[in-house]
Coordinates of C-alpha atoms in Angstrom, one line a residue:
M1 CA -11.5 -28.5 -16.4
K2 CA -13.7 -26.1 -18.3
K3 CA -12.1 -23.1 -20.0
F4 CA -13.6 -19.8 -21.0
F5 CA -12.5 -17.2 -23.7
P6 CA -13.7 -13.9 -25.2
I7 CA -16.4 -13.3 -27.7
I8 CA -14.0 -13.0 -30.6
I9 CA -13.7 -16.8 -30.6
L10 CA -17.4 -17.3 -31.2
A11 CA -17.3 -14.6 -33.9
L12 CA -14.6 -16.6 -35.7
V13 CA -16.7 -19.8 -35.6
C14 CA -19.8 -17.9 -37.0
L15 CA -17.8 -16.7 -40.0
N16 CA -17.8 -20.2 -41.5
S17 CA -21.2 -19.6 -43.0
C18 CA -20.9 -15.9 -43.8
F19 CA -18.8 -16.1 -47.0
K20 CA -20.7 -16.2 -50.3
E21 CA -18.7 -16.0 -53.5
S22 CA -19.9 -13.3 -55.8
Q23 CA -20.7 -14.1 -59.5
L24 CA -18.7 -11.0 -60.5
Q25 CA -15.2 -11.3 -61.9
G26 CA -12.9 -9.3 -59.9
Y27 CA -9.2 -8.9 -59.0
L28 CA -7.1 -11.3 -57.0
G29 CA -3.8 -9.9 -55.9
T30 CA -0.6 -11.7 -56.0
N31 CA 1.2 -9.9 -53.1
I32 CA -1.1 -11.0 -50.3
Y33 CA 0.6 -11.3 -46.9
L34 CA 0.1 -11.1 -43.2
Q35 CA 1.1 -7.7 -41.9
G36 CA 3.4 -7.5 -38.9
S37 CA 6.7 -9.2 -38.0
D38 CA 8.0 -12.0 -40.1
T39 CA 8.1 -14.4 -37.2
L40 CA 5.3 -14.5 -34.6
V41 CA 6.6 -15.4 -31.1
V42 CA 3.7 -16.9 -29.2
P43 CA 3.8 -18.3 -25.6
I44 CA 2.5 -21.8 -25.5
G45 CA -1.1 -21.9 -24.3
Q46 CA -1.7 -18.1 -24.6
Q47 CA -4.4 -16.5 -26.7
V48 CA -2.7 -14.2 -29.2
S49 CA -3.9 -12.4 -32.2
T50 CA -1.9 -11.1 -35.2
Q51 CA -2.4 -8.1 -37.4
K52 CA -4.7 -8.4 -40.5
A53 CA -3.7 -9.4 -44.0
W54 CA -2.6 -7.0 -46.7
L55 CA -5.1 -7.9 -49.5
D56 CA -3.2 -6.2 -52.4
N57 CA -6.4 -4.5 -53.6
S58 CA -8.2 -7.9 -54.0
T59 CA -11.9 -7.7 -54.6
K60 CA -14.0 -8.2 -51.5
P61 CA -15.5 -10.2 -50.0
V62 CA -12.6 -12.6 -49.5
K63 CA -12.3 -15.9 -47.6
F64 CA -9.2 -17.2 -45.8
E65 CA -8.6 -20.7 -44.7
I66 CA -5.6 -22.6 -43.3
T67 CA -4.5 -25.4 -45.6
N68 CA -1.5 -26.6 -43.7
I69 CA 0.7 -26.1 -40.6
R70 CA 4.1 -27.6 -41.0
D71 CA 6.9 -28.4 -38.6
K72 CA 10.7 -27.9 -39.3
F73 CA 10.7 -31.2 -41.2
G74 CA 7.8 -30.1 -43.4
E75 CA 5.4 -32.6 -41.7
R76 CA 1.8 -31.5 -41.1
K77 CA 1.0 -31.0 -37.4
E78 CA -2.4 -32.7 -37.0
E79 CA -2.9 -31.5 -33.4
F80 CA -3.4 -28.0 -34.7
F81 CA -6.5 -29.1 -36.6
K82 CA -8.2 -30.9 -33.7
T83 CA -11.2 -29.1 -32.2
S84 CA -12.4 -28.8 -28.6
P85 CA -15.4 -27.1 -26.9
L86 CA -15.0 -23.8 -25.1
T87 CA -17.3 -21.5 -23.2
V88 CA -17.3 -18.0 -24.7
W89 CA -19.0 -14.6 -24.4
N90 CA -22.1 -14.5 -26.6
V91 CA -22.5 -10.9 -25.6
P92 CA -19.6 -8.6 -24.6
Y93 CA -19.0 -8.3 -20.9
D94 CA -19.9 -4.9 -19.4
Y95 CA -18.7 -4.3 -15.8
L96 CA -21.2 -1.5 -15.3
T97 CA -24.2 -3.8 -15.8
D98 CA -22.9 -7.3 -15.3
T99 CA -22.9 -7.2 -11.5
T100 CA -24.4 -10.5 -10.6
R101 CA -23.6 -14.1 -11.3
A102 CA -26.9 -14.7 -13.1
L103 CA -26.3 -11.7 -15.4
I104 CA -22.8 -12.9 -16.3
E105 CA -23.8 -16.5 -16.9
A106 CA -26.7 -15.3 -19.2
K107 CA -24.1 -13.9 -21.6
L108 CA -22.1 -17.1 -21.9
G109 CA -22.3 -19.6 -24.8
S110 CA -20.2 -22.4 -26.3
A111 CA -18.1 -22.8 -29.4
V112 CA -15.8 -25.5 -30.9
V113 CA -12.4 -24.2 -31.9
S114 CA -9.0 -25.4 -33.0
P115 CA -5.6 -24.4 -31.5
I116 CA -4.7 -22.1 -34.4
M117 CA -7.5 -20.3 -36.2
I118 CA -7.9 -17.7 -38.9
N119 CA -10.4 -14.9 -39.4
E120 CA -11.9 -15.8 -42.7
V121 CA -12.7 -12.1 -43.6
N122 CA -9.4 -10.4 -42.8
G123 CA -6.8 -13.1 -42.5
Q124 CA -6.0 -12.4 -38.9
L125 CA -4.5 -15.4 -37.1
Y126 CA -5.4 -16.5 -33.5
T127 CA -3.7 -19.0 -31.3
M128 CA -5.8 -20.6 -28.6
P129 CA -4.9 -21.7 -25.1
S130 CA -5.4 -25.3 -26.4
T131 CA -1.9 -25.0 -28.0
A132 CA -0.8 -26.1 -24.5
E133 CA -2.3 -29.5 -25.3
C134 CA -0.5 -30.0 -28.6
G135 CA 2.8 -31.4 -27.3
L136 CA 4.8 -28.3 -27.9
T137 CA 8.1 -27.3 -26.4
A138 CA 9.7 -23.8 -26.3
G139 CA 11.5 -23.1 -29.5
D140 CA 9.2 -25.1 -31.8
I141 CA 8.7 -23.4 -35.1
F142 CA 5.8 -23.9 -37.6
N143 CA 5.0 -22.5 -41.0
V144 CA 1.4 -21.7 -41.8
D145 CA 0.0 -22.1 -45.3
V146 CA -3.3 -20.5 -46.3
R147 CA -5.7 -20.1 -49.2
M148 CA -7.5 -16.9 -50.0
S149 CA -10.5 -17.0 -52.3
N150 CA -12.8 -14.3 -53.9
S151 CA -15.0 -13.8 -57.0
K152 CA -11.9 -14.1 -59.2
G153 CA -10.6 -17.4 -57.9
S154 CA -8.2 -18.5 -55.2
I155 CA -4.5 -18.3 -54.4
D156 CA -2.4 -20.5 -52.1
I157 CA 0.0 -18.6 -49.9
Q158 CA 2.9 -20.7 -48.6
D159 CA 4.6 -19.5 -45.4
Y160 CA 1.8 -17.0 -44.8
A161 CA 3.1 -17.0 -41.2
V162 CA 5.9 -18.4 -39.2
I163 CA 5.1 -19.1 -35.6
S164 CA 7.8 -19.6 -33.0
F165 CA 6.4 -21.0 -29.6
A166 CA 8.0 -19.7 -26.4
A167 CA 7.7 -20.9 -22.9
G168 CA 4.0 -20.6 -22.1
T169 CA 1.9 -19.6 -19.1
S170 CA -1.6 -21.0 -19.6
N171 CA -0.6 -24.2 -17.7
D172 CA 0.5 -21.9 -14.9
Q173 CA -2.3 -20.5 -12.9
F174 CA -1.8 -16.8 -13.7
F175 CA 0.3 -14.3 -15.6
I176 CA 1.9 -11.2 -14.1
E177 CA 2.7 -8.1 -16.2
D178 CA 2.8 -5.5 -13.5
F179 CA 2.9 -5.4 -9.6
V180 CA 3.4 -2.2 -7.7
N181 CA 3.3 -1.6 -4.0
G182 CA 3.5 2.0 -2.8
I183 CA 2.7 4.9 -0.4
C184 CA 1.0 7.9 -1.9
V185 CA 1.4 11.3 -0.1
E186 CA -0.8 14.3 -1.0
Y187 CA 0.8 17.7 -0.3
F188 CA 0.3 21.3 -1.4
D189 CA 2.9 22.3 -4.0
A190 CA 3.3 26.1 -3.7
T191 CA 5.0 26.2 -7.1
E192 CA 2.1 24.6 -8.9
N193 CA -0.4 26.1 -6.4
Q194 CA -2.3 22.9 -6.1
V195 CA -2.4 19.6 -4.2
V196 CA -0.3 16.9 -5.9
N197 CA 0.4 13.2 -5.3
I198 CA 3.9 11.8 -4.9
F199 CA 5.1 8.3 -4.1
P200 CA 8.0 8.3 -1.5
Y201 CA 7.8 4.5 -1.5
Y202 CA 7.3 2.8 -4.8
D203 CA 8.3 -0.8 -5.3
Q204 CA 7.6 -2.2 -8.8
I205 CA 7.8 -5.5 -10.6
N206 CA 7.3 -4.6 -14.2
S207 CA 9.4 -4.0 -17.3
S208 CA 10.8 -0.8 -15.8
D209 CA 12.5 -2.9 -13.2
P210 CA 15.9 -4.1 -14.4
N211 CA 15.3 -7.3 -12.4
F212 CA 11.8 -7.8 -13.7
E213 CA 12.0 -11.4 -15.0
T214 CA 13.8 -12.6 -11.8
R215 CA 11.4 -10.9 -9.4
R216 CA 8.4 -12.0 -11.4
A217 CA 9.7 -15.5 -11.3
N218 CA 10.1 -15.3 -7.6
V219 CA 6.4 -14.3 -7.2
V220 CA 5.2 -17.1 -9.5
A221 CA 7.4 -19.6 -7.7
D222 CA 6.1 -18.3 -4.3
N223 CA 9.5 -18.9 -2.9
G224 CA 9.4 -16.2 -0.2
K225 CA 12.0 -13.9 -1.9
E226 CA 9.4 -11.2 -2.6
P227 CA 7.7 -10.8 0.8
G228 CA 6.4 -7.4 -0.1
M229 CA 4.4 -8.6 -3.0
V230 CA 2.8 -12.0 -3.0
F231 CA 0.3 -13.6 -5.4
H232 CA -0.5 -17.3 -5.1
K233 CA -3.2 -19.9 -5.3
I234 CA -4.5 -21.2 -2.0
A235 CA -7.3 -23.6 -3.0
D236 CA -8.6 -25.5 -6.0
T237 CA -12.2 -24.4 -5.4
P238 CA -14.2 -23.1 -7.0
E239 CA -13.9 -25.5 -9.9
N240 CA -15.1 -22.9 -12.3
G241 CA -14.3 -19.2 -11.9
V242 CA -12.2 -17.6 -9.2
Q243 CA -12.3 -16.1 -5.8
V244 CA -9.5 -13.7 -4.9
W245 CA -8.6 -12.3 -1.5
Y246 CA -6.7 -9.0 -1.3
K247 CA -4.6 -8.0 1.7
M248 CA -2.8 -4.8 2.4
L249 CA -0.5 -5.2 5.4
D250 CA 1.5 -2.7 7.4
K251 CA 5.2 -3.1 8.4
N252 CA 4.2 -5.4 11.3
G253 CA 2.0 -7.7 9.1
K254 CA -1.3 -6.2 10.4
L255 CA -4.2 -6.0 8.0
Y256 CA -5.5 -2.6 6.9
D257 CA -9.3 -2.5 7.3
P258 CA -10.5 -4.2 4.1
S259 CA -13.9 -2.4 4.3
K260 CA -12.0 0.8 3.5
Y261 CA -10.3 -0.5 0.3
T262 CA -11.5 1.7 -2.5
N263 CA -10.7 3.1 -5.9
Y264 CA -7.6 5.1 -6.7
T265 CA -8.8 8.2 -8.6
T266 CA -11.0 7.3 -11.5
T267 CA -9.3 4.0 -12.4
L268 CA -10.8 0.6 -12.2
S269 CA -10.3 -1.7 -9.1
Y270 CA -10.7 -5.4 -9.0
F271 CA -14.1 -5.1 -7.2
D272 CA -15.3 -3.1 -10.2
V273 CA -14.9 -6.1 -12.4
G274 CA -15.7 -8.8 -9.8
I275 CA -18.8 -9.6 -7.9
D276 CA -19.9 -10.6 -4.3
R277 CA -17.4 -8.4 -2.5
V278 CA -16.7 -9.6 1.1
N279 CA -14.8 -7.7 3.8
D280 CA -13.3 -10.1 6.3
P281 CA -11.1 -8.8 9.2
A282 CA -8.8 -11.8 8.9
K283 CA -8.9 -12.8 5.2
G284 CA -9.0 -9.3 3.6
M285 CA -11.3 -8.2 0.8
G286 CA -12.6 -10.9 -1.4
V287 CA -14.2 -10.8 -4.8
S288 CA -15.5 -13.6 -7.1
F289 CA -16.1 -14.2 -10.8
P290 CA -17.8 -17.2 -12.4
M291 CA -15.3 -17.7 -15.3
T292 CA -11.6 -17.5 -16.3
P293 CA -9.5 -15.8 -17.7
W294 CA -10.2 -13.1 -15.2
P295 CA -10.3 -10.1 -15.1
V296 CA -12.2 -10.1 -18.4
L297 CA -10.8 -6.6 -19.2
D298 CA -7.1 -7.1 -19.7
Q299 CA -5.6 -3.9 -18.2
H300 CA -4.1 -2.3 -15.1
Y301 CA -6.1 -2.2 -11.9
Y302 CA -5.6 0.2 -9.0
M303 CA -6.7 0.1 -5.4
R304 CA -5.9 2.1 -2.2
G305 CA -6.4 1.7 1.5
E306 CA -7.8 4.0 4.1
Y307 CA -7.1 7.7 3.7
N308 CA -5.0 9.1 6.6
S309 CA -5.2 12.9 7.3
D310 CA -2.4 12.8 9.9
L311 CA 1.0 11.3 10.2
S312 CA 0.6 9.3 13.4
R313 CA 0.8 6.0 11.5
L314 CA 3.6 6.9 9.1
D315 CA 7.3 6.7 10.0
T316 CA 8.2 10.0 8.2
D317 CA 11.9 9.9 9.2
E318 CA 12.5 6.5 7.8
L319 CA 10.5 7.1 4.8
R320 CA 12.4 10.3 4.0
R321 CA 15.7 8.5 4.4
Y322 CA 14.5 5.7 2.1
Y323 CA 13.4 8.1 -0.6
Q324 CA 16.6 10.1 -0.5
A325 CA 18.6 6.9 -0.7
H326 CA 16.7 5.8 -3.8
T327 CA 16.5 9.1 -5.6
D328 CA 18.9 11.8 -6.8
K329 CA 19.3 14.6 -4.2
A330 CA 17.8 17.3 -6.5
S331 CA 14.5 15.5 -7.0
A332 CA 14.5 14.5 -3.3
A333 CA 14.3 18.1 -2.1
W334 CA 10.6 17.8 -1.5
S335 CA 11.1 15.2 1.2
T336 CA 12.2 17.9 3.7
S337 CA 8.9 19.8 3.5
I338 CA 6.0 17.6 2.3
F339 CA 5.4 16.4 5.9
D340 CA 5.3 19.9 7.3
A341 CA 1.9 21.0 8.5
E342 CA 1.9 23.8 5.8
H343 CA 2.2 21.3 3.0
F344 CA 0.9 17.9 4.1
R345 CA -2.7 16.9 3.3
G346 CA -2.9 13.1 3.6
W347 CA -1.5 9.7 2.7
Y348 CA -2.6 6.1 1.9
V349 CA -1.1 2.8 0.7
R350 CA -1.7 2.0 -3.0
L351 CA -1.7 -1.1 -5.1
R352 CA -1.3 -1.3 -8.9
T353 CA -1.3 -4.6 -10.7
K354 CA -1.9 -6.2 -14.1
I355 CA -2.4 -9.9 -13.3
R356 CA -4.6 -12.3 -15.2
I357 CA -5.8 -15.6 -13.8
Y358 CA -6.2 -18.6 -16.1
E359 CA -7.0 -21.4 -13.8
P360 CA -10.1 -21.7 -11.6
G361 CA -9.6 -21.6 -7.8
T362 CA -9.0 -19.3 -4.9
Y363 CA -6.1 -16.9 -4.9
E364 CA -4.5 -14.5 -2.5
L365 CA -2.8 -11.1 -3.3
I366 CA -0.8 -9.6 -0.4
I367 CA 1.3 -6.4 -0.2
T368 CA 3.3 -5.5 2.8
V369 CA 3.9 -1.8 3.1
P370 CA 7.0 -0.7 5.1
F371 CA 7.1 2.6 7.1
T372 CA 3.4 2.3 8.0
T373 CA 1.2 0.9 10.8
A374 CA -2.4 0.0 10.3
D375 CA -3.5 1.3 13.7

């Protein structure tokens, strides 16, 4: 299975030929260290980068290299020094211009990388997804030794970094950081003298949820315990890249018209960073991309369904009771008036997620929104 990673990897490879030692004498500090936490906790198989090195006023340019990576017994871990080919971005991805498969593929190249790499210029460490192929288990700890050189000479830095590997995700198909299913109501707020948005229904699986890890595990396991928010793989094709189908369902399981899925305010939606959008009345809205990880831009994505200017498809009584049961009474006061003709402006279902896909194939994201009917 072919893997794809960002342009930073190719930049690291190119640095091998960039360092030229100056003939000038200079200064080589003795207190050079990697900035940040003493121990780096890295999920097995995840691409992670550290902070840069503190150079202790050493004369530039400098060159960093990894000399050893040792296990708890002091033995060298040879797997960390084996290289493998990867497809990378030669030119950074731009969602505004890279709107076809041909344009995207024209920006791709290849590089040969090892599971743990160092930026020769600034000492920043990177772990690659290929750590998943190094026979690691959660809790394994390794000490990284490096050498830094400049015009003055070189210094060996033992225990430059300590890496503790945690349970990983790259061997899983995707990683979920945020998943929110909600109903947005627009109403006129007389106090603020403007139309505002409020979410009388807002179900979230993220770090703000006290049951975050349990609920996220339920979604990953696809065990049916989170019927309101589903994300799973449904096919192994395509072999490279992804296709994802998005479904917004009402309380009865009926699909909201996918042709009306659109952006929420000025934020990005998945169809902004995907290509070949398809609106299917049975399968939902589909988008594709010729490589993984996807989305390339690792951030939150928002999307909303059809805008409704009346309340015929919203159970306002049940929704009001739900909100008041889940909110303190003072802040719930609005729920007695926002649906009045004087205040109400419109409503729609809304999706917010931060999910990254690591394994090629076809996926399906489904939210089921209570208190609503699609027609």
